[in-house]
Amino acid sequence: MPRPKVFEDNLWAAADRLRAKSNLKASEYAAPLLGLFFLRYATNRFEKLRAEAEGQNAAKQTGRNVEEPEQTYVRVIGFVVPEAAHYDNTLLQLGPNDSAPEKVIEAMEAFEEANPDAGIVLPKADYRKIPDDVLRGILREIAGLKITEGDVFGKIYEYFLGKFALSEGQKGGEFFTPTSVVRLIVEILEPHTGRILDPACGTGGMFVQSAKFVRSHEEAGHLSIYGQEQKAETSMLARLNLFVNGLKSDIRNVNSSLASGAYEDDYADTAGKFDFVMANPPFNVDGVSAADIDGHSLFTTYGPALAAKGKGKTAETYGNANYLWVSLFAMALNETGRAGFVMANSASDARGAEAEARAKLVQDGMVDVMVTIASNFFYTVTLPVTLWFLDRAKTDAAHPRHDQTLFIDARRVYNQITRKLREFTDAQQQNLAAIVWLYRGETGKFKALRQQYAAALTTWRDTTVTDPDFEPARSYYGLAQHRATYATALAELAQQTADWLENAQLLLSPEAQAALAANATWAESIVTLAELTADTLPTDKAGLLSLSQQAEALVTFADKELRTAKDKSWTAANLRGGLRQLSEERDLLLFVLERVNYFTAQLAWLDDHFPDGEYRDVEGLCYRASRADIAEQQYSLNPGRYVGVALEDDGRTPEEFKEFVQTQAEQLASLHAEADALQEQIAQDVRILFMDVTRGE
């Protein structure tokens, strides 16, 4: 279950306030802040493992293979943090006459010089744009990051990348693919071992999630990471992102991944080299030069033919680059390679040369899975997009799925996180991936997922769960116990209120007595709440909240309408304290109830759609099509063509739709008023015209 990112949110809010004082754009602020995050992480990890490294180095001094301290640090920790780059000893010890920007730049340079083989370049260009006092404030805020684990720190790094992307809007989406979309691609692609390529890698999110997939499945595999990125600053962020996640990589800057020149020398063997390809390339790019492509087989095998200009000539540029990307992804795969990538919905039905390219992909058996997702998942694209999955192994006629393609319409599967942004929960990712598992015949994975949900349900419902992320650690004791505790808290508060009223009866003013007489339901609420037990509590969230509201109204009425200023029994009764305790018990119960309902819903989703634990076509959700089926649809790869009836998504959230209707109604009323005015003006002009005609006669 996702938890609120309280720590990250607070850190972002603090850093963003400081950023505002420097008048920097988010694009100018992202690299400097993430660079400081990196030094904070490096210092934390270095200090945590320093004693272990020094102990191993001391042991090496008496043997044959004497090792320098720096060598031991790199072997044990992964890098060296020189004193000039030490966050606590240097950056937090700035004197009044020190220049914070210059000291930070010196720290970055010192780290690079001490770790020449790390393959990273830290951001140094923009620190001088930040006022000294603002930068000192940022350093103090980031000092609170005491986390040493790369994976946890990587989550914070990833969170801030997303925040920067959201702040930047259109530009931010160029370098960051939402994490939940990447995770879905990874769950379906299943990258275990081998070479992985992203020729439009941005900040490296595809690689990070792929590595996490391997770790989470306890695979002994290893991924060799190759990436290409056009913008130097973005590739720098990618290298840092991979570094804090403990990943080595080969990230290269290229002028364009859609050019034959990018696949020479060390990349000359790109064709058939990779086990996995993942990407979120730019959509619908036009004007790619035919000269740059130069007929290279990476782009022409499954790419579009150049448009004919007449008289035997062809166009000098491609009208749309979507299928140049598709061909590149397909051709980079080895004989068993898989690709997963994001593509504009229009590419699934594009006609002309793109339709011919798509037909070849289908005829060869290359297309494995197509997933349409809802609108508002991306910062730059509000409309739905499609996730494509290719499998080169399927081109073998003997492959069991050679003649099959799975279509999934996932436009109704999402979690609304803001008015204009959606994501997949972890369970939604797993559930969609489970459809693919069944399609591939991997029924064991489906059963294992179902068992995980059942175990999680039982755990939250019946056992004790301890959450160590709180200080002190917080424990939950099962649904029945929390229901009993909440019922007891409600009954005790009602009884305490009744006892207070009995003690204060003689102190009530005439106005208080009149208010009490006029509010018969108040006394009834005391009786109702006092008689509550775990068995009589409502089972739904709304009902439980309603009881809490009744209790609050009970205390508020007593406080505002009944008690007098000199009533000492009110303090002794401590009804406000009881109300606070009640709220805590309610929140604990709702927290456990939410998780019980959550995992109950996941089990129901799996069982309702696939009751036998085997793949079946589900109307409105998924369909397994043959190549003949696809040919009948003019080789469309749009899941909506195959899965049947599905809820149409116009790209608007409910709130946006309401605003849209209101706006349209206002515009319609305005147009009606304008039409009425024009009609009156026309009528008046006609009357004047006929008056003039009459006079003329």
XYZ file of C-alpha atoms in Angstrom:
697
model
C 0.000 0.000 0.000
C 1.444 3.410 -0.906
C 2.044 5.717 2.051
C 2.072 9.522 1.976
C 5.561 10.847 1.213
C 5.562 13.162 4.231
C 9.343 13.467 4.500
C 9.811 14.043 0.769
C 6.920 16.509 0.642
C 8.333 18.527 3.523
C 11.800 18.558 1.978
C 10.389 19.627 -1.386
C 8.338 22.416 0.211
C 11.366 23.731 2.096
C 13.652 23.537 -0.923
C 11.033 25.115 -3.163
C 10.660 28.079 -0.790
C 14.385 28.609 -0.945
C 14.352 28.249 -4.722
C 11.728 30.969 -4.985
C 14.088 33.373 -3.228
C 16.728 32.767 -5.879
C 14.342 33.480 -8.780
C 15.532 30.368 -10.604
C 13.378 28.320 -12.951
C 12.852 24.672 -12.075
C 14.997 23.736 -15.072
C 17.867 25.781 -13.608
C 17.297 24.487 -10.106
C 16.939 20.737 -10.703
C 20.557 19.886 -11.437
C 22.083 21.942 -8.564
C 19.690 20.533 -5.962
C 20.090 16.938 -7.137
C 23.856 17.446 -7.149
C 23.691 18.392 -3.465
C 21.494 15.359 -2.825
C 24.251 13.279 -4.343
C 26.956 14.690 -2.046
C 24.661 14.143 0.949
C 24.126 10.513 -0.072
C 27.819 9.945 -0.807
C 28.844 11.325 2.606
C 26.208 9.262 4.426
C 27.265 6.032 2.744
C 30.966 6.764 3.133
C 30.655 7.360 6.881
C 28.483 4.293 7.405
C 30.998 1.948 5.747
C 34.192 3.826 6.524
C 35.138 1.810 9.615
C 34.598 -1.463 7.785
C 36.750 -0.278 4.870
C 39.541 0.928 7.167
C 39.481 -2.369 9.041
C 39.882 -4.307 5.827
C 42.652 -1.975 4.708
C 44.559 -2.484 7.977
C 44.319 -6.256 7.494
C 45.759 -5.890 4.001
C 48.922 -4.110 5.225
C 50.554 -7.313 6.475
C 49.779 -9.503 3.490
C 51.302 -9.781 0.052
C 48.695 -7.631 -1.693
C 49.064 -4.304 0.117
C 46.152 -2.036 -0.769
C 46.046 1.745 -0.648
C 43.216 3.216 1.489
C 41.580 4.768 -1.562
C 41.508 1.372 -3.292
C 39.812 -0.191 -0.279
C 37.245 2.587 -0.116
C 36.328 2.051 -3.751
C 36.158 -1.733 -3.309
C 34.018 -1.642 -0.141
C 32.022 1.581 -0.522
C 32.136 2.204 -4.256
C 33.844 5.604 -4.082
C 36.013 7.947 -2.016
C 34.734 11.119 -0.335
C 37.693 13.483 0.164
C 37.515 16.006 2.982
C 36.806 18.870 0.564
C 33.678 17.037 -0.644
C 32.493 15.895 2.792
C 28.998 17.279 3.371
C 29.179 17.483 7.183
C 32.823 18.435 7.653
C 33.009 20.990 4.859
C 29.688 22.163 3.439
C 28.033 22.495 6.850
C 31.067 24.247 8.354
C 31.170 27.313 6.115
C 32.546 30.444 7.748
C 30.984 33.897 7.412
C 33.578 34.897 4.833
C 33.267 31.723 2.747
C 31.412 31.766 -0.551
C 28.847 28.979 -0.443
C 28.634 28.644 -4.262
C 32.428 28.410 -4.600
C 32.736 25.881 -1.762
C 30.039 23.686 -3.328
C 31.753 23.819 -6.715
C 35.084 22.934 -5.075
C 33.378 19.974 -3.353
C 32.006 18.724 -6.680
C 35.426 19.022 -8.316
C 37.118 17.276 -5.398
C 34.769 14.307 -5.642
C 35.321 13.988 -9.392
C 39.123 14.141 -8.993
C 39.058 11.505 -6.244
C 36.850 9.164 -8.306
C 38.013 9.357 -11.921
C 36.608 5.910 -12.746
C 33.093 6.639 -11.460
C 32.036 7.926 -14.867
C 29.992 10.843 -13.531
C 30.234 14.601 -13.895
C 28.579 16.583 -11.133
C 26.589 19.768 -11.895
C 28.605 22.914 -11.266
C 27.300 25.497 -13.720
C 24.345 27.008 -11.843
C 25.472 27.368 -8.224
C 26.744 30.887 -8.812
C 23.197 31.888 -9.815
C 21.962 31.053 -6.304
C 22.413 33.770 -3.641
C 24.842 32.813 -0.885
C 22.277 32.899 1.935
C 19.771 30.878 -0.091
C 22.347 28.191 -0.905
C 23.319 27.964 2.775
C 19.660 27.435 3.614
C 19.403 24.663 1.037
C 22.498 22.979 2.487
C 20.917 23.016 5.962
C 17.631 21.568 4.689
C 19.333 18.716 2.840
C 21.486 17.977 5.899
C 18.420 16.285 7.398
C 18.790 13.440 4.895
C 20.499 10.774 7.005
C 19.592 7.819 4.753
C 22.503 5.684 3.558
C 20.848 2.968 1.484
C 21.112 3.656 -2.232
C 17.682 2.216 -2.987
C 15.886 4.403 -0.442
C 17.916 7.445 -1.435
C 17.139 6.593 -5.043
C 13.429 6.820 -4.237
C 13.913 10.363 -2.929
C 15.994 11.247 -5.988
C 13.277 9.790 -8.214
C 10.585 11.711 -6.297
C 12.377 15.004 -6.908
C 12.916 14.229 -10.589
C 9.154 13.799 -10.859
C 8.537 17.025 -8.970
C 10.859 18.942 -11.256
C 9.215 17.397 -14.304
C 5.783 18.408 -13.012
C 7.008 21.942 -12.333
C 8.452 22.208 -15.811
C 5.341 20.885 -17.560
C 6.035 20.313 -21.256
C 9.811 20.567 -20.910
C 9.904 18.388 -17.794
C 8.167 15.531 -19.554
C 11.003 15.405 -22.035
C 13.354 13.939 -19.454
C 11.107 12.034 -17.043
C 8.666 9.185 -17.610
C 6.229 8.705 -14.688
C 7.468 5.917 -12.453
C 4.238 3.915 -12.382
C 4.206 3.690 -16.193
C 7.830 2.562 -16.222
C 7.083 -0.090 -13.615
C 4.209 -1.467 -15.667
C 6.475 -1.721 -18.705
C 9.087 -3.494 -16.578
C 6.559 -5.928 -15.076
C 5.401 -6.967 -18.557
C 8.845 -6.944 -20.164
C 10.481 -8.869 -17.279
C 14.138 -7.844 -17.792
C 16.215 -10.398 -15.889
C 19.675 -10.801 -17.361
C 21.489 -9.325 -20.333
C 22.010 -6.088 -22.219
C 19.364 -3.365 -22.018
C 19.131 -0.301 -24.268
C 17.208 2.948 -24.002
C 18.103 5.233 -26.942
C 16.027 8.072 -25.443
C 16.934 7.459 -21.806
C 16.252 10.859 -20.205
C 17.197 10.590 -16.534
C 17.507 6.789 -16.615
C 14.246 5.801 -14.940
C 13.780 2.782 -17.211
C 17.138 1.391 -16.106
C 16.533 1.986 -12.397
C 13.177 0.217 -12.424
C 14.620 -2.675 -14.440
C 17.340 -3.188 -11.839
C 14.759 -3.012 -9.043
C 12.737 -5.674 -10.855
C 15.735 -8.015 -10.811
C 16.349 -7.363 -7.104
C 12.702 -7.725 -6.095
C 12.489 -11.121 -7.811
C 15.698 -12.303 -6.137
C 17.210 -13.016 -9.500
C 20.914 -13.749 -9.760
C 20.914 -11.915 -13.071
C 22.812 -8.820 -14.099
C 21.847 -6.073 -16.521
C 24.398 -4.273 -18.665
C 23.019 -0.776 -19.212
C 23.380 1.235 -22.415
C 21.680 4.578 -22.905
C 21.631 7.496 -25.318
C 20.499 11.030 -24.563
C 20.649 14.214 -26.579
C 20.858 16.806 -23.785
C 24.088 16.859 -21.783
C 22.437 18.073 -18.562
C 19.802 15.339 -18.688
C 22.386 12.621 -19.288
C 24.326 13.967 -16.299
C 21.219 13.548 -14.137
C 20.831 10.022 -15.526
C 24.373 9.077 -14.503
C 23.782 10.433 -10.992
C 20.445 8.623 -10.801
C 22.061 5.325 -11.714
C 25.003 5.947 -9.385
C 22.874 6.524 -6.269
C 20.989 3.339 -7.147
C 24.260 1.409 -7.293
C 24.194 0.843 -11.060
C 27.034 1.056 -13.557
C 26.132 2.223 -17.030
C 27.243 3.462 -20.416
C 25.239 6.656 -21.022
C 26.252 8.526 -24.157
C 25.426 11.915 -25.544
C 24.343 11.816 -29.191
C 23.027 14.546 -31.456
C 20.163 12.265 -32.439
C 19.345 8.599 -31.934
C 17.510 8.756 -35.277
C 20.625 8.943 -37.429
C 22.846 6.293 -38.914
C 25.890 8.132 -37.538
C 24.877 7.244 -33.982
C 25.424 3.548 -34.772
C 29.006 3.480 -35.940
C 32.235 2.441 -34.219
C 31.359 1.030 -30.749
C 27.643 0.995 -31.609
C 28.100 -0.541 -35.049
C 26.771 -3.878 -33.786
C 23.551 -2.419 -32.349
C 21.444 -4.598 -34.658
C 20.634 -7.832 -32.830
C 22.759 -6.893 -29.815
C 20.277 -6.320 -27.002
C 18.183 -8.595 -24.811
C 15.860 -5.740 -23.864
C 14.924 -2.347 -25.225
C 12.856 0.138 -23.211
C 12.016 3.698 -24.186
C 9.647 6.632 -24.106
C 10.707 8.400 -27.309
C 9.455 11.812 -28.511
C 6.071 11.408 -30.250
C 5.172 12.429 -33.788
C 8.487 14.102 -34.600
C 8.548 15.361 -38.181
C 11.345 16.560 -40.411
C 13.816 13.726 -39.723
C 16.285 13.907 -42.598
C 16.412 11.033 -45.062
C 20.110 11.778 -45.409
C 20.631 11.206 -41.675
C 18.811 7.874 -41.832
C 20.812 7.026 -44.978
C 18.868 3.832 -45.636
C 20.267 2.184 -42.477
C 18.579 -1.183 -41.844
C 17.963 -0.282 -38.188
C 15.361 2.228 -39.374
C 14.192 0.905 -42.731
C 13.422 -2.746 -41.896
C 10.209 -1.891 -40.051
C 10.192 1.822 -40.760
C 8.042 3.857 -43.160
C 8.990 4.379 -46.774
C 9.683 7.953 -47.822
C 6.717 9.710 -49.411
C 6.749 10.029 -53.201
C 6.955 13.598 -54.531
C 6.179 12.758 -58.129
C 8.354 12.350 -61.232
C 10.154 9.484 -59.547
C 11.441 11.595 -56.637
C 10.952 11.013 -52.932
C 10.700 13.408 -50.018
C 13.876 14.565 -48.300
C 12.402 14.174 -44.797
C 10.118 11.722 -43.026
C 6.669 13.077 -42.222
C 6.551 11.220 -38.896
C 9.355 9.498 -36.965
C 7.210 7.149 -34.863
C 7.953 4.079 -36.955
C 11.614 4.965 -37.285
C 11.728 4.504 -33.519
C 9.679 1.295 -33.713
C 12.042 -0.156 -36.311
C 15.083 0.804 -34.222
C 13.633 -0.912 -31.147
C 12.728 -4.055 -33.099
C 16.039 -4.349 -34.931
C 18.175 -3.787 -31.809
C 16.794 -7.014 -30.290
C 18.645 -10.294 -30.432
C 16.869 -13.514 -31.409
C 15.090 -13.793 -28.025
C 14.955 -10.071 -27.188
C 11.942 -8.133 -25.964
C 11.089 -4.447 -26.288
C 8.633 -2.301 -24.330
C 8.032 1.329 -25.166
C 5.528 4.191 -25.089
C 3.949 5.392 -28.319
C 1.276 7.889 -29.315
C -2.151 6.306 -29.820
C -2.196 7.584 -33.392
C 0.631 5.200 -34.309
C -1.649 2.217 -33.690
C -3.962 3.211 -36.561
C -1.749 5.394 -38.756
C -2.292 4.862 -42.467
C -0.130 5.049 -45.572
C 3.513 4.070 -45.249
C 3.142 3.587 -41.479
C 0.319 1.088 -42.022
C 2.587 -0.915 -44.327
C 5.348 -0.912 -41.704
C 2.869 -2.018 -39.051
C 1.592 -4.841 -41.265
C 5.141 -6.181 -41.642
C 5.602 -6.182 -37.860
C 2.387 -8.189 -37.443
C 3.082 -10.582 -40.312
C 6.518 -11.376 -38.907
C 4.958 -12.201 -35.528
C 6.923 -9.460 -33.774
C 4.033 -7.767 -31.904
C 3.390 -9.472 -28.563
C 1.274 -7.192 -26.322
C -0.491 -3.847 -26.814
C -1.801 -1.899 -23.796
C -3.808 1.320 -24.024
C -3.694 3.375 -20.833
C -5.883 6.246 -19.688
C -5.286 9.937 -20.213
C -3.381 12.200 -17.806
C -0.552 9.806 -16.931
C 2.077 12.022 -18.542
C 3.086 15.609 -17.924
C 3.297 16.352 -21.651
C 0.482 14.221 -23.104
C -3.058 14.563 -21.767
C -4.632 12.018 -24.104
C -4.283 8.227 -23.727
C -1.126 6.550 -25.007
C -0.307 2.964 -25.919
C 2.416 0.713 -24.549
C 3.924 -1.540 -27.207
C 5.679 -4.836 -26.447
C 7.661 -6.652 -29.116
C 9.123 -10.153 -28.825
C 11.624 -11.229 -31.459
C 11.382 -14.869 -30.374
C 7.815 -14.871 -31.724
C 9.100 -14.430 -35.274
C 9.960 -18.140 -35.190
C 7.023 -20.019 -36.747
C 7.456 -22.748 -34.122
C 6.905 -20.310 -31.250
C 3.632 -21.088 -29.407
C 2.479 -17.450 -29.684
C 3.743 -16.851 -33.221
C 0.202 -16.228 -34.422
C -1.038 -14.375 -31.310
C -1.102 -10.810 -30.025
C -2.621 -9.761 -26.707
C -4.638 -6.540 -26.591
C -5.397 -4.890 -23.234
C -7.593 -1.830 -22.789
C -6.478 -0.403 -19.428
C -8.124 3.006 -19.761
C -10.339 2.293 -16.754
C -7.427 1.205 -14.567
C -5.816 4.114 -12.720
C -5.470 5.913 -9.412
C -6.350 9.631 -9.418
C -3.651 11.489 -7.462
C -4.450 15.085 -8.477
C -7.110 16.751 -10.599
C -4.936 16.400 -13.676
C -2.596 13.507 -12.928
C -3.071 9.761 -12.626
C -0.859 6.798 -11.832
C -0.978 3.032 -11.394
C -0.878 1.571 -7.904
C 1.479 -1.359 -7.380
C -1.481 -3.751 -7.394
C -2.831 -2.310 -10.647
C 0.572 -2.837 -12.234
C 0.625 -6.416 -10.981
C -2.950 -7.126 -12.082
C -2.319 -5.918 -15.622
C 0.921 -7.879 -15.748
C -0.991 -10.941 -14.523
C -3.113 -10.857 -17.694
C 0.105 -11.071 -19.695
C 1.384 -13.937 -17.519
C -1.730 -15.957 -18.249
C -1.492 -15.149 -21.962
C 2.093 -16.426 -21.906
C 1.046 -19.556 -20.003
C 2.848 -18.489 -16.819
C -0.007 -19.562 -14.519
C 2.329 -20.095 -11.585
C 3.012 -16.362 -11.371
C -0.717 -15.647 -11.353
C -1.275 -18.097 -8.488
C 1.653 -16.634 -6.573
C 0.220 -13.121 -6.923
C -3.152 -14.302 -5.692
C -1.483 -15.961 -2.711
C 0.363 -12.709 -1.940
C -2.919 -10.803 -1.877
C -4.543 -13.464 0.310
C -1.581 -13.431 2.707
C -1.611 -9.626 2.896
C -5.347 -9.664 3.562
C -4.952 -12.197 6.368
C -2.002 -10.319 7.837
C -3.787 -6.973 8.077
C -7.069 -8.505 9.171
C -5.861 -10.994 11.782
C -2.296 -10.346 12.921
C 0.019 -7.655 14.269
C 1.898 -5.480 11.785
C 4.732 -3.190 12.897
C 5.725 -0.192 10.797
C 9.336 0.769 11.628
C 9.226 3.982 9.593
C 7.660 5.799 12.548
C 9.547 6.937 15.654
C 8.736 5.112 17.844
C 7.646 2.180 15.655
C 3.894 1.972 15.138
C 1.983 -1.299 15.447
C -1.412 -2.437 14.132
C -3.263 -5.316 15.763
C -5.779 -6.623 13.286
C -9.224 -5.454 12.277
C -11.206 -7.053 15.118
C -9.035 -5.580 17.867
C -9.085 -2.085 16.369
C -12.874 -2.276 16.007
C -13.136 -3.244 19.666
C -10.763 -0.464 20.743
C -12.661 2.152 18.732
C -16.021 0.989 20.080
C -14.642 1.146 23.621
C -13.278 4.671 23.055
C -16.677 5.842 21.764
C -18.544 4.278 24.683
C -16.099 5.647 27.250
C -16.318 9.166 25.828
C -20.121 9.015 25.932
C -20.035 7.796 29.530
C -17.535 10.503 30.505
C -19.833 13.110 28.967
C -22.821 11.739 30.896
C -20.796 11.716 34.155
C -19.694 15.310 33.589
C -23.276 16.450 32.981
C -24.398 14.761 36.180
C -21.671 16.549 38.172
C -22.318 19.896 36.475
C -26.127 19.732 36.549
C -26.485 22.268 39.357
C -24.103 24.693 37.658
C -26.040 24.930 34.396
C -27.293 28.408 33.594
C -30.899 28.970 32.499
C -29.648 29.428 28.930
C -27.756 26.122 29.112
C -30.798 24.329 30.496
C -32.923 25.751 27.698
C -30.364 24.662 25.083
C -30.286 21.170 26.580
C -34.070 20.932 26.551
C -34.172 22.057 22.924
C -31.580 19.467 21.827
C -33.195 16.121 22.560
C -30.869 14.299 20.143
C -27.850 15.198 22.280
C -28.936 12.956 25.124
C -29.956 10.277 22.613
C -26.444 10.377 21.141
C -24.968 9.701 24.559
C -27.084 6.574 24.901
C -26.362 5.412 21.333
C -22.598 5.805 21.650
C -22.456 4.342 25.153
C -24.091 1.109 23.957
C -21.722 0.555 21.020
C -19.698 -2.661 20.768
C -17.332 -4.053 18.166
C -20.180 -6.126 16.742
C -22.547 -3.155 16.351
C -20.038 -0.804 14.743
C -20.624 -0.020 11.043
C -18.360 -1.903 8.658
C -17.800 0.936 6.205
C -15.589 4.013 6.402
C -18.480 6.480 6.096
C -20.340 4.891 9.005
C -17.249 4.914 11.218
C -16.558 8.557 10.413
C -20.172 9.414 11.173
C -19.801 8.035 14.694
C -16.683 10.122 15.197
C -18.594 13.202 14.055
C -21.389 12.403 16.514
C -18.851 12.175 19.330
C -17.270 15.475 18.330
C -20.690 17.147 18.163
C -21.429 15.732 21.613
C -18.337 17.336 23.165
C -18.642 20.581 21.183
C -22.250 21.114 22.340
C -21.257 20.487 25.948
C -18.301 22.847 25.623
C -20.014 25.695 23.774
C -23.590 25.542 25.067
C -23.612 23.898 28.506
C -20.508 24.401 30.617
C -19.844 27.550 32.564
C -16.549 29.398 32.844
C -16.080 28.402 36.502
C -16.892 24.702 36.018
C -13.856 22.861 37.447
C -15.434 19.477 36.671
C -14.948 20.198 32.933
C -11.171 20.110 33.275
C -11.349 16.960 35.381
C -13.572 15.221 32.813
C -11.002 15.920 30.059
C -13.535 15.361 27.289
C -11.301 17.075 24.721
C -8.510 14.658 25.597
C -10.927 11.765 25.192
C -11.907 13.136 21.804
C -8.259 13.232 20.716
C -7.771 9.658 21.855
C -10.902 8.679 19.964
C -9.561 10.280 16.791
C -6.309 8.318 17.097
C -8.179 5.033 17.521
C -10.434 5.893 14.581
C -7.466 6.623 12.321
C -5.763 3.357 13.256
C -8.963 1.440 12.504
C -9.470 3.194 9.177
C -5.840 2.546 8.232
C -6.244 -1.203 8.815
C -9.707 -1.264 7.232
C -8.370 0.455 4.116
C -5.754 -2.243 3.682
C -8.188 -5.071 4.324
C -10.577 -3.620 1.737
C -7.702 -2.975 -0.663
C -6.466 -6.553 -0.750
C -10.012 -7.896 -0.735
C -10.638 -5.825 -3.864
C -7.477 -7.144 -5.549
C -8.490 -10.750 -4.919
C -11.963 -10.015 -6.239
C -10.511 -8.408 -9.388
C -8.409 -11.478 -10.176
C -11.172 -13.968 -9.365
C -13.894 -12.080 -11.237
C -11.851 -11.744 -14.417
C -9.996 -15.068 -14.378
C -11.932 -17.426 -12.074
C -10.089 -20.568 -13.221
C -6.619 -19.055 -13.080
C -6.337 -19.433 -16.863
C -6.331 -16.840 -19.608
C -9.677 -15.929 -21.172
C -10.869 -12.986 -23.235
C -12.677 -10.452 -21.024
C -15.001 -8.033 -22.776
C -13.843 -4.476 -22.368
C -10.474 -5.547 -20.924
C -8.446 -8.021 -23.009
C -8.526 -10.045 -26.224
C -6.099 -12.547 -27.754
C -6.059 -11.919 -31.504
C -4.624 -13.933 -34.374
C -2.811 -12.352 -37.302
C -5.922 -13.013 -39.374
C -7.995 -11.047 -36.816
C -5.577 -8.143 -37.082
C -5.553 -8.276 -40.882
C -9.354 -7.966 -40.855
C -8.906 -4.707 -38.915
C -6.484 -3.326 -41.559
C -3.603 -4.168 -39.217
C -4.790 -1.781 -36.532
C -3.009 -2.267 -33.215
C -5.540 -0.264 -31.233
C -6.837 -2.464 -28.360
C -10.218 -0.732 -28.536
C -10.817 -2.447 -31.871
C -10.590 -5.893 -30.300
C -11.635 -5.953 -26.642
C -15.250 -4.932 -27.198
C -17.374 -2.534 -25.192
C -15.312 -0.219 -23.022
C -15.798 3.092 -21.303
C -14.655 5.862 -23.590
C -12.208 8.285 -22.039
C -12.246 11.862 -23.299
C -9.100 12.801 -21.404
C -10.898 14.665 -18.604
C -11.162 13.951 -14.886
C -14.664 14.236 -13.319
C -13.775 17.684 -11.996
C -12.521 18.783 -15.401
C -15.667 17.438 -17.062
C -17.816 19.413 -14.625
C -15.841 22.574 -15.395
C -16.118 21.807 -19.111
C -19.919 21.474 -18.919
C -20.228 24.663 -16.872
C -18.013 26.557 -19.290
C -19.928 25.267 -22.289
C -23.238 26.181 -20.629
C -21.988 29.699 -19.962
C -20.764 30.047 -23.534
C -24.071 28.694 -24.838
C -26.015 31.199 -22.719
C -23.757 33.970 -23.972
C -24.290 32.884 -27.580
C -28.054 32.737 -27.031
C -28.001 36.265 -25.625
C -25.863 37.439 -28.530
C -28.206 35.710 -30.990
C -31.237 37.374 -29.366
C -29.551 40.772 -29.612
C -28.644 40.180 -33.253
C -32.168 39.000 -34.026
C -33.598 42.144 -32.434
C -31.136 44.289 -34.393
C -32.087 42.536 -37.646
C -35.798 43.006 -36.902
C -35.216 46.679 -36.177
C -33.215 47.091 -39.380
C -35.994 45.385 -41.362
C -38.630 47.691 -39.820
C -36.558 50.745 -40.729
C -36.030 49.374 -44.227
C -39.765 48.925 -44.791
C -40.466 52.382 -43.326
C -38.025 53.827 -45.881
C -39.659 51.829 -48.685
C -43.107 53.029 -47.598
C -41.996 56.638 -47.559
C -40.452 56.210 -50.995
C -43.717 54.918 -52.382
